[in-house]
Coordinates of C-alpha atoms in Angstrom, one line a residue:
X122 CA -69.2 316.3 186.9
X123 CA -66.2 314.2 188.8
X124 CA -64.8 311.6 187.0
X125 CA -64.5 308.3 188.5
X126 CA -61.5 306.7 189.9
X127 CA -60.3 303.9 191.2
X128 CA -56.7 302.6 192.9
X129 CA -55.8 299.4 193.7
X130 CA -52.3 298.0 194.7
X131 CA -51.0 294.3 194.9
X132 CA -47.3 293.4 196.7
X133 CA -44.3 291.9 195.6
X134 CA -42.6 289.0 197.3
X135 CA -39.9 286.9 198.5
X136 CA -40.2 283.2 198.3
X137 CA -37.6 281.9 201.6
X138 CA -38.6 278.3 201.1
X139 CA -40.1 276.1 198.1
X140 CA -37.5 277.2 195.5
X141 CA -38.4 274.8 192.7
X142 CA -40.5 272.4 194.9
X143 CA -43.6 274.8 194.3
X144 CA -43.3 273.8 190.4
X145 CA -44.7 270.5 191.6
X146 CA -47.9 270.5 193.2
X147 CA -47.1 267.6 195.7
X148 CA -44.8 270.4 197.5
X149 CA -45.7 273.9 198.8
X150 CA -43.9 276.5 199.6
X151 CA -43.5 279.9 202.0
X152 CA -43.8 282.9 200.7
X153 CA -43.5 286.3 202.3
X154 CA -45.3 289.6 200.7
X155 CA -43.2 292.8 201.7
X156 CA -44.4 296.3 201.5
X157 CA -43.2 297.6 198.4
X158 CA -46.0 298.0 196.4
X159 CA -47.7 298.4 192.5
X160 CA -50.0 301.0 191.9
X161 CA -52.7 301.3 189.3
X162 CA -55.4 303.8 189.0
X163 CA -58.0 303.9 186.7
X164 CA -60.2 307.4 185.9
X165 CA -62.7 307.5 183.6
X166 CA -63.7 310.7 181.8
X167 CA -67.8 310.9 181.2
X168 CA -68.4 311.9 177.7
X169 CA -70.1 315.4 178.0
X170 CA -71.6 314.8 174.9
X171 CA -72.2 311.8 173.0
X172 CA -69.9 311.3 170.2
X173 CA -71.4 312.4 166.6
X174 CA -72.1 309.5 164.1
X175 CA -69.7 311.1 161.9
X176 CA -66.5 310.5 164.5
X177 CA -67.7 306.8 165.1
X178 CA -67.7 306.0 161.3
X179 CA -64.5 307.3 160.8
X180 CA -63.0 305.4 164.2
X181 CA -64.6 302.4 162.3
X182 CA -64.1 302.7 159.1
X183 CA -61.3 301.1 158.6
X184 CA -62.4 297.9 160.7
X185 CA -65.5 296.4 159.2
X186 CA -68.0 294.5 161.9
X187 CA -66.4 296.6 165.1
X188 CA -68.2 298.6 166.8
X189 CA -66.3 301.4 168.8
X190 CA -66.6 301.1 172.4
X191 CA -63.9 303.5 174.2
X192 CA -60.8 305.1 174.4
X193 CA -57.9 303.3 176.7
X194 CA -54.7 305.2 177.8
X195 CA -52.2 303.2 179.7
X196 CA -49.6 305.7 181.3
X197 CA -46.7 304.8 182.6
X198 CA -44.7 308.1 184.2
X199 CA -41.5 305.6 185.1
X200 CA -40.8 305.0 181.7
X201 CA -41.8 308.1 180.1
X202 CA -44.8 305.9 178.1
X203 CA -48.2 307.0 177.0
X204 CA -50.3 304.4 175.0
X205 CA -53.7 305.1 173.5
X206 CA -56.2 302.6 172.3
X207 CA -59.4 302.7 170.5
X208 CA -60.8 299.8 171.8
X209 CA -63.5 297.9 169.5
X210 CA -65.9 295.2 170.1
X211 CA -66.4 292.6 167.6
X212 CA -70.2 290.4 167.6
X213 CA -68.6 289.0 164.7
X214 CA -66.4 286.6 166.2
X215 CA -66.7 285.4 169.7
X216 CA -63.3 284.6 169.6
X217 CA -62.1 287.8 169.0
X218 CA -64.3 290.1 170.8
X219 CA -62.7 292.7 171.8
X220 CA -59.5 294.6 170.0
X221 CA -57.5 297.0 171.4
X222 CA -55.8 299.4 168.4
X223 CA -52.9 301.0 168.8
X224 CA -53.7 305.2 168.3
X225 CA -50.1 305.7 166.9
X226 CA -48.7 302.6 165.2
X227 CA -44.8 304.2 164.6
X228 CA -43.9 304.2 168.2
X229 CA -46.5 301.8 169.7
X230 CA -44.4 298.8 171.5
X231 CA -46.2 296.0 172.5
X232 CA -46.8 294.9 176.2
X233 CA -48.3 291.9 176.6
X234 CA -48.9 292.4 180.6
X235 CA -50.7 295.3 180.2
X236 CA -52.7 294.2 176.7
X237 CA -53.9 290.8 177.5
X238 CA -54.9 292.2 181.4
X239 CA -56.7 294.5 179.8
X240 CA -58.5 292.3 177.3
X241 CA -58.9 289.3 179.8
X242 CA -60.4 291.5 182.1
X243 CA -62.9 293.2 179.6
X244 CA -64.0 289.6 178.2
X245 CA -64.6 288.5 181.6
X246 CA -66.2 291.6 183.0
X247 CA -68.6 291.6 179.4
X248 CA -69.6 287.7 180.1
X249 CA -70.5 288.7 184.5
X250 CA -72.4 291.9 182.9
X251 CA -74.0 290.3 179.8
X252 CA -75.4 287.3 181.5
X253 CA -79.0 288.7 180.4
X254 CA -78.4 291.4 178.2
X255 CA -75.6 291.1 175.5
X256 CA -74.7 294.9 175.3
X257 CA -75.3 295.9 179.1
X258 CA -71.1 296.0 179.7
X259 CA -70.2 297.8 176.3
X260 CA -73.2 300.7 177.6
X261 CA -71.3 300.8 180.9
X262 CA -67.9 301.1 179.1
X263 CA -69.0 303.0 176.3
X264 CA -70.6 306.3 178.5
X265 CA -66.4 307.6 178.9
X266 CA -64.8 309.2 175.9
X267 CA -61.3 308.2 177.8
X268 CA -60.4 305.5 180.5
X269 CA -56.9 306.6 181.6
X270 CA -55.0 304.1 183.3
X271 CA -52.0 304.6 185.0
X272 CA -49.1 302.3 186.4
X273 CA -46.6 302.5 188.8
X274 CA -44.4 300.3 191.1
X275 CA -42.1 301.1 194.2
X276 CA -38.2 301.5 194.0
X277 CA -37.7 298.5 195.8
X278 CA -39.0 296.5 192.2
X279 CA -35.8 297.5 190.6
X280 CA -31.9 298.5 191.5
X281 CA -31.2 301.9 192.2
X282 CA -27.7 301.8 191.9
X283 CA -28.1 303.9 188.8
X284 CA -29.8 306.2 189.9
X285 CA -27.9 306.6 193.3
X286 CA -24.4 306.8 191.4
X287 CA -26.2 309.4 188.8
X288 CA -26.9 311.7 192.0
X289 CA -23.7 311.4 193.1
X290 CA -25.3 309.5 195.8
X291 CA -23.4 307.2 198.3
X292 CA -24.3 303.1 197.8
X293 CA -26.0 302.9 201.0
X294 CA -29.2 301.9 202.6
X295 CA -29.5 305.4 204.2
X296 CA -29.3 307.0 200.7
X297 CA -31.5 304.5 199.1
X298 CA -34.0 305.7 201.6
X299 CA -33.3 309.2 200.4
X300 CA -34.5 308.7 197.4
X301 CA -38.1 310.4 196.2
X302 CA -41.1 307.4 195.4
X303 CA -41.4 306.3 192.2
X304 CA -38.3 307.2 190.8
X305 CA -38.2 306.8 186.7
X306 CA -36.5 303.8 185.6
X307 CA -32.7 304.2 183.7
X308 CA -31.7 303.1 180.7
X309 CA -33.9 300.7 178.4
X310 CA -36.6 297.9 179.3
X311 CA -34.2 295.5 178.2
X312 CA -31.5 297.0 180.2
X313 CA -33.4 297.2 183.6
X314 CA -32.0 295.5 186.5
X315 CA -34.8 294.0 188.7
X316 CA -34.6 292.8 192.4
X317 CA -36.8 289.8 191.9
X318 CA -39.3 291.3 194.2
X319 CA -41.9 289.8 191.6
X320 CA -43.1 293.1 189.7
X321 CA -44.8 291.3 186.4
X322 CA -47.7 289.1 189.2
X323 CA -47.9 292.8 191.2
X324 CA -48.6 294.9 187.7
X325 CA -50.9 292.6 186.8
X326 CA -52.8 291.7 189.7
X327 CA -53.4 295.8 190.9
X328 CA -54.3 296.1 187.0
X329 CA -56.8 293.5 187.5
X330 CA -58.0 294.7 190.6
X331 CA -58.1 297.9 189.3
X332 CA -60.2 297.6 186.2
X333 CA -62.7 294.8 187.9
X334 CA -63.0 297.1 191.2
X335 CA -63.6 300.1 188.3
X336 CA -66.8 298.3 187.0
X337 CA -68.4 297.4 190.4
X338 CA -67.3 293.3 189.8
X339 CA -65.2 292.8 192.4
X340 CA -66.0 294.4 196.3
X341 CA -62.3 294.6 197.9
X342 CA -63.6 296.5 201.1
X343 CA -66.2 294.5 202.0
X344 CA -65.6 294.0 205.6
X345 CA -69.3 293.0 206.5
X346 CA -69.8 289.8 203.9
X347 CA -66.5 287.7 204.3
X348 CA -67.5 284.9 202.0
X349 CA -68.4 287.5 199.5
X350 CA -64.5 288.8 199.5
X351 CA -63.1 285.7 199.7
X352 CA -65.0 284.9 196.5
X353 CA -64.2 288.0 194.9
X354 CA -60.7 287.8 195.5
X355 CA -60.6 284.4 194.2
X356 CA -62.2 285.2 191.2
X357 CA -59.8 287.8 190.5
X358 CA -56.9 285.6 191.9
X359 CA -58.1 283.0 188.6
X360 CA -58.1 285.5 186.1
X361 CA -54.9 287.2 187.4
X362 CA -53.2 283.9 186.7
X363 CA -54.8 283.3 183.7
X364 CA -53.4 287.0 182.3
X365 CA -50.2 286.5 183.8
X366 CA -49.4 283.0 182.2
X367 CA -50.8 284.2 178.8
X368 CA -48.2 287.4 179.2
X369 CA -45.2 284.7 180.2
X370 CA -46.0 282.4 177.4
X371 CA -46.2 280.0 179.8
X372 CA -47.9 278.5 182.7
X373 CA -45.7 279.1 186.0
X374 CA -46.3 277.6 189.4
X375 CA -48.5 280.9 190.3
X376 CA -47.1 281.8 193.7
X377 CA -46.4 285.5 193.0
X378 CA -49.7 286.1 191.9
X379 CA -51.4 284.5 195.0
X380 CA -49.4 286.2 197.2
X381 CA -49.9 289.4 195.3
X382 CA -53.6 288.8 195.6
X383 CA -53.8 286.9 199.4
X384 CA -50.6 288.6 201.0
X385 CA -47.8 285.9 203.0
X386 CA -48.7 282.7 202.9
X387 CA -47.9 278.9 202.5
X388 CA -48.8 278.2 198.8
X389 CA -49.4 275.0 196.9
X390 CA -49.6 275.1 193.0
X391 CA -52.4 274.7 190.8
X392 CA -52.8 271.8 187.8
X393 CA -51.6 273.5 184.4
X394 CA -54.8 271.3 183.0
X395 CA -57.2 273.7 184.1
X396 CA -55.9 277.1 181.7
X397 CA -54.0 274.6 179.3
X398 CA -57.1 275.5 176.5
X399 CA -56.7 279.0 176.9
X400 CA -53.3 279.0 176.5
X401 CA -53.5 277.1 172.9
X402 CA -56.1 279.0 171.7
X403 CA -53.7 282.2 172.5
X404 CA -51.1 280.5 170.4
X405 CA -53.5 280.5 167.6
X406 CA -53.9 284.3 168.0
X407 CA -57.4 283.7 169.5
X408 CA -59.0 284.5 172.8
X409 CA -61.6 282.3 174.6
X410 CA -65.7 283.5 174.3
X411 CA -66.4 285.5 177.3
X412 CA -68.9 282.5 178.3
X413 CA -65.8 280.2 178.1
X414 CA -63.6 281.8 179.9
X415 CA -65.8 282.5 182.9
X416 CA -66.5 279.0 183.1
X417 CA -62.9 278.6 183.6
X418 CA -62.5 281.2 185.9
X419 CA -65.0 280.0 188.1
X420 CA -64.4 276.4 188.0
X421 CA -64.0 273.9 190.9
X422 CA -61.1 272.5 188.8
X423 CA -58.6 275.0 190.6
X424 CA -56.9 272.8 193.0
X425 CA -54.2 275.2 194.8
X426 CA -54.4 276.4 197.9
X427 CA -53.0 278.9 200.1
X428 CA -52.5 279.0 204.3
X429 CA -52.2 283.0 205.4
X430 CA -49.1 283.0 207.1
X431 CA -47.1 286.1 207.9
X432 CA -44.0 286.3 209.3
X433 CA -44.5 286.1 213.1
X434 CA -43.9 288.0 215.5
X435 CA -40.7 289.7 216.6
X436 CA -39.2 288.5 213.8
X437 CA -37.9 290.7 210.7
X438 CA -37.4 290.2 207.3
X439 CA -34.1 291.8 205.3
X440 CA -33.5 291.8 201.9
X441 CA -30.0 292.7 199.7
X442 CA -30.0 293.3 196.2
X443 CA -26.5 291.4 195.4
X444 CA -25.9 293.3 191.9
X445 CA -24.5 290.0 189.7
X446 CA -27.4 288.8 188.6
X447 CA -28.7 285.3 187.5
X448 CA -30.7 284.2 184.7
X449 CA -33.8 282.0 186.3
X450 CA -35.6 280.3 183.0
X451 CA -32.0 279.0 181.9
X452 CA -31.0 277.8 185.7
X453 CA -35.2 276.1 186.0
X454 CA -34.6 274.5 182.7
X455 CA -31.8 272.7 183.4
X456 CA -33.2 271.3 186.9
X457 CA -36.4 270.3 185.5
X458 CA -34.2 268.5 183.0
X459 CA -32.1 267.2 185.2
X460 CA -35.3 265.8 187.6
X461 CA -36.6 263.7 184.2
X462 CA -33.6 262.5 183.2
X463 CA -32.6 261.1 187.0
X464 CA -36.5 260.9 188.3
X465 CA -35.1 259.1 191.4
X466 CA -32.5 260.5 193.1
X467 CA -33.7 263.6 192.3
X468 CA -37.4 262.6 194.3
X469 CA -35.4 261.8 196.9
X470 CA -33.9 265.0 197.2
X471 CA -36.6 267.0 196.5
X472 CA -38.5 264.9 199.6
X473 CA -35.7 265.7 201.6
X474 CA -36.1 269.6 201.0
X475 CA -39.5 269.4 202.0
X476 CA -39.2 267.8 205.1
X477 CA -37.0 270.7 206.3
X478 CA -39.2 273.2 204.6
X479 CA -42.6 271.7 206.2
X480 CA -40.3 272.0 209.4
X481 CA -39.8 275.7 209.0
X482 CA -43.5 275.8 208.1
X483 CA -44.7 274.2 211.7
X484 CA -41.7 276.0 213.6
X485 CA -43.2 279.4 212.0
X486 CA -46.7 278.4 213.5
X487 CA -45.6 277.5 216.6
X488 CA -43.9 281.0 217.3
X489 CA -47.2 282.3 216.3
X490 CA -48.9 280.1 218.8
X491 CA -46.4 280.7 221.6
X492 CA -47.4 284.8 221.0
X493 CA -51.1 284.2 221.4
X494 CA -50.5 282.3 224.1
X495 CA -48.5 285.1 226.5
X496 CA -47.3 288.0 224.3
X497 CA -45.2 290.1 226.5
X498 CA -43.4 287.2 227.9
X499 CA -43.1 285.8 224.2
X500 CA -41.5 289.0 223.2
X501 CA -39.3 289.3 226.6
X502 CA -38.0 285.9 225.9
X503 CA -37.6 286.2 221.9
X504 CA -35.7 289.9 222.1
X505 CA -33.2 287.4 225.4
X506 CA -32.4 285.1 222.2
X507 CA -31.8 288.1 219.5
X508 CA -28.9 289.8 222.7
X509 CA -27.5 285.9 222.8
X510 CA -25.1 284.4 220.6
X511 CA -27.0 281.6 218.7
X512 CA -24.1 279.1 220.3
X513 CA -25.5 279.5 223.3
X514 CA -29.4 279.3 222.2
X515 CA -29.2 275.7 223.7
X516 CA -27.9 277.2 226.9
X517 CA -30.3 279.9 227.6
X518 CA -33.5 277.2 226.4
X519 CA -32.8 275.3 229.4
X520 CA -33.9 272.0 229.6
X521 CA -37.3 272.1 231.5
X522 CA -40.2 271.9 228.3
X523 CA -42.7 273.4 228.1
X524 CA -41.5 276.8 229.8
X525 CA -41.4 280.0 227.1
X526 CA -37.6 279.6 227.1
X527 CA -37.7 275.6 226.0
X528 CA -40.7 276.5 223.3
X529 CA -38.7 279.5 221.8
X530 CA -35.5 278.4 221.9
X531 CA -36.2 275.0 220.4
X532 CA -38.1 276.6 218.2
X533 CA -35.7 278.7 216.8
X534 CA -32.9 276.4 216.8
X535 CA -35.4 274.4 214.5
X536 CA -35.6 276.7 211.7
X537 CA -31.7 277.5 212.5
X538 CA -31.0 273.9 211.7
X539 CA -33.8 273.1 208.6
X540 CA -32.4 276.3 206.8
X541 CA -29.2 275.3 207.2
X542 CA -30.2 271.8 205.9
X543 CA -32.3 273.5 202.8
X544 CA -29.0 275.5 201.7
X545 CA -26.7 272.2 201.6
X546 CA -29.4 270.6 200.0
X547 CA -29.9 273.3 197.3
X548 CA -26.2 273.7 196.7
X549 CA -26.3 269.6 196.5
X550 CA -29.3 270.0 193.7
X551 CA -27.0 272.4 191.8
X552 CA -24.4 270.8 191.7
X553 CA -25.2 267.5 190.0
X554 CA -27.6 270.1 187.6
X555 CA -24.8 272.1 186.9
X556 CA -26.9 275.3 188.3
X557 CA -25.4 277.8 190.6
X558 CA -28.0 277.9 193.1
X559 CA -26.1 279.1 195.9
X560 CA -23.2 280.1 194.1
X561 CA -19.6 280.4 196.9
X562 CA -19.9 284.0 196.7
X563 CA -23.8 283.7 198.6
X564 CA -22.5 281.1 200.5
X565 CA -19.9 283.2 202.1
X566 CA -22.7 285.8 202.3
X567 CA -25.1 283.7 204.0
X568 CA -23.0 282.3 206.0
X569 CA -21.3 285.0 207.5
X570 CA -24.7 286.9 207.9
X571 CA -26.1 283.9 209.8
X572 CA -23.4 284.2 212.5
X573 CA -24.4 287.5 213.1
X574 CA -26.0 287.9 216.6
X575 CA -29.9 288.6 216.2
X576 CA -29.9 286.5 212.8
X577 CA -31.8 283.4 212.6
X578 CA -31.5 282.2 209.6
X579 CA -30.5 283.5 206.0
X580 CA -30.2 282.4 202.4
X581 CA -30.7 282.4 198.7
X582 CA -35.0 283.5 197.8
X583 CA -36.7 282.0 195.2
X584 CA -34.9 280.2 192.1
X585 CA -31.6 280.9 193.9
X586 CA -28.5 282.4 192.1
X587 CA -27.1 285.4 192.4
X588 CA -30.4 288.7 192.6
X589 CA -30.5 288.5 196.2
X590 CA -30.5 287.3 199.6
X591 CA -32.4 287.6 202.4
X592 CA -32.0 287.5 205.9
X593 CA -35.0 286.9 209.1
X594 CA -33.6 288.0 212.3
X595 CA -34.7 289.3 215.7
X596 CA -32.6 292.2 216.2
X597 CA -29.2 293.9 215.0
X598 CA -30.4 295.2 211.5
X599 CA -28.4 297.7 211.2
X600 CA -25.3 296.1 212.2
X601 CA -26.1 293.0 209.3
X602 CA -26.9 295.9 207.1
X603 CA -23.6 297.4 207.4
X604 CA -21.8 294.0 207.3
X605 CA -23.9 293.9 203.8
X606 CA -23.1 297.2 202.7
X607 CA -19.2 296.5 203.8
X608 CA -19.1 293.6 201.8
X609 CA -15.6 292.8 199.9
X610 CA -16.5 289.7 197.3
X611 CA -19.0 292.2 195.3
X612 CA -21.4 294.9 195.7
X613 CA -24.5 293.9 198.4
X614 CA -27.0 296.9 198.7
X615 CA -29.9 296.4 201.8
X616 CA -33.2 297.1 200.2
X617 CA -35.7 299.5 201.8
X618 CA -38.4 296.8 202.2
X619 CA -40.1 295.2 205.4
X620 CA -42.4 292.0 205.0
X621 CA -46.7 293.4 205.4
X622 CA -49.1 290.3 204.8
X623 CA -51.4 292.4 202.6
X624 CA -52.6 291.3 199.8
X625 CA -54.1 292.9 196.8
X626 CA -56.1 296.7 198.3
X627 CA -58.0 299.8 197.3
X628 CA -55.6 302.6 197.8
X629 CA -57.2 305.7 197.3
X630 CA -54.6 307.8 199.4
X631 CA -52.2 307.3 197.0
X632 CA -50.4 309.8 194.5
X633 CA -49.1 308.9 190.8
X634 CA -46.5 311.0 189.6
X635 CA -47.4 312.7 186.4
X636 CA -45.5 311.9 183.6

């Protein structure tokens, strides 16, 4: 008999405008999804025979009103982990119906992505299954002795420095590229360098995927019924969120994990409101009733929204791991506490930012427009601009509108301008917060990386700080790679990543490494 299996994967990201606007529902923000990639596959053994009365009494002796459903192991190869749970189910208290037990208690560590996307998941999957019959999702569950689940992200998720200077290994983009998939991680959880990429919302929206694609709740190949996906993937969008904010502690503006569901897009926030009861009841050590939480799920209360919107055309996105590293909560804590304590000049600013970014928005939809309209001429015209310094952009627009050259050229010398406009304002916000958001060193970076022929704009992703930068351009890569990699002020690696609008996906091709 085969053993089922499933494999789903969600993307990380890079937010290029919206950093700290998208905290506040009035303002959206853009956000790119790239192709590195989590991985989650989920197998489940069939019992070949059922288990003996004896083996369930002892599984639940020792926890009075639970009734033994499966077996869970959560494999991680990159960190050497293996973690087994019995997993019970508790009629007792709807509150509390499901518990996952730790098989080995001495070197069990907790992870509260994994956990509570695995109990979220199960309590909604039971309430979709158990609309008529209470025990029709525990029978489904409960015919495999083991559900193995296994996790993995891309390199690009975290720096590879370590591993490139424990192989003896130049610090270049060509030897990152060198480097085999799925490379275990160095050193300590605590002690892991990320590259921002977003790898918590991509973990835990393949998991989802995963487990609900795994039961037959969620269809994420369903090419013929697009209402049908749309509703699926919004359903597992909702409770992606809802896992990921339990996991944080807190509720975040939710772009990763809508991007890591949806692919690029332009994202508005959600209102807290809707998952603030779940999120005090998890304080309490409780868990909403499966009824409950679907209602949530489902609700019309969930007021984001998101635009697809990838990158267009022609245009490329770079990223660099710049290896100084910022802490984000401290650096959001103190703007947020800034913007209460000095509500209106800091409204002002923040209205300023979104005019430019709403500019970059439009100017990145017009490219897309000019494309459909004539695409070799589009491309022609956009690769003239990427062989001309941008000095002369004016020039070589000309001044007769409407022709491709205008359209493009002013087009371009739009988003020039508004990111140019975003970075002074950002530096401006940091400055009176007392945050580095585009600390000298990125400045210089930016800046030099802007005037770089085939660059059209560059900055500080996200929060801001010092993870990263990232750069869109037309043409020269390797030549702003190299200027990267030849950097003097501190150590700037190119990551091996290029922007891909998919979303969340079933990825059956794929291949986990064993631990």
């Amino acid at each position: 008999m085969e053993n089922k299996k499933i494999i789903c994967s969600s993307p990380g990201k890079v937010l290029v405008t919206g950093g700290y606007l998208v905290l506040d529902k009035k303002y959206d923000g853009i956000v790119f999804t790239i192709d590195s990639r989590f991985f989650t596959t989920v197998e489940g053994i069939e019992k070949t025979t059922s288990k003996s009365t004896h083996e369930k009494d002892i599984l639940t002796k020792s926890y009075e009103n639970l009734e033994f459903v499966t077996d869970i192991n959560v494999i991680s190869p990159q960190f050497h982990s293996s973690q087994k749970y019995h997993l019970y189910y508790n009629k007792q208290n709807q509150n509390k119906l499901y518990e996952l037990v730790p098989f080995d208690n001495e070197n069990y560590r907790e992870n509260k992505y994994v956990e509570n996307t695995i109990l979220y998941s199960l309590l909604t999957m039971s309430a979709i299954e158990n609309e008529n019959d209470q025990s029709q999702f525990n029978n489904k569950a409960s015919k495999y002795q083991l559900i193995n689940i296994t996790i993995v992200g891309d390199n690009g998720f975290y720096s590879q420095i370590p591993q490139l200077k424990k192989r003896n290994l130049s610090i270049s983009f060509e030897s990152l590229k060198s480097l085999p998939k799925f490379l275990p991680v160095t050193g300590s959880l605590e002690e892991l360098q990320k590259t921002g990429l977003g790898s918590s919302a991509a973990l835990v929206s393949s998991l989802t995927a995963a487990l609900l694609s795994f039961f037959n709740i969620v269809e994420l190949e369903n090419k013929s019924d697009s209402n049908k996906l749309l509703a699926d993937k919004t359903l597992l969008h909702n409770l992606a969120q809802i896992s990921h904010c339990i996991a944080q502690g807190k509720i975040g503006s939710g772009f990763d994990i809508s991007s890591a569901v949806f692919g690029s897009q332009v994202y508005r926030r959600f209102s807290p409101e809707i998952i603030q009861s779940i999120l005090k009841l998890y304080d309490s050590k409780l868990y909403p009733n499966p009824k409950e939480l679907l209602e949530i799920i489902k609700s019309n209360d969930w007021d984001n929204k998101h635009l697809d919107m990838g990158l267009p055309i022609g245009l490329k996105l770079l990223l660099a791991d710049v290896s100084i590293g910022s802490n984000t909560p401290v650096m959001v804590k103190k703007i947020l506490e800034w913007r209460k304590n000095d509500p209106t000049n800091a409204d002002k600013l923040w209205n300023q930012l979104d005019m430019e970014n709403t500019n970059v928005k439009h100017s990145f939809i017009k490219l897309n427009q000019l494309y459909q309209e004539n695409n070799q001429e589009y491309l022609r015209v956009l690769n003239q601009f990427g062989e001309t310094d941008q000095n002369k952009w004016n020039e070589l627009s000309g001044s007769q509108e409407g022709t491709f050259n205008y359209n493009i050229g002013k087009t371009l010398i739009n988003i020039r301008q508004s990111f140019y406009r975003i970075r002074e304002l950002m530096r401006e916000m940091g400055a009176i917060a007392d945050v580095p958001l585009e600390p000298k060193e990125q400045t210089e970076l930016a800046d030099s990386t802007m005037n770089i022929k085939g660059c059209v704009a560059a900055g500080v992703p996200g929060a801001g700080g010092f993870d990263a930068l990232f750069a869109i351009v037309i043409s020269n890569e390797d030549e702003i790679k190299n200027s990267w990699m030849t950097w003097k002020e501190c150590q700037v690696l190119p990551l091996v990543l290029n922007e891909n609008s998919t979303g969340v996906a079933i990825d059956m091709t794929h291949v986990t490494p064993k631990l």
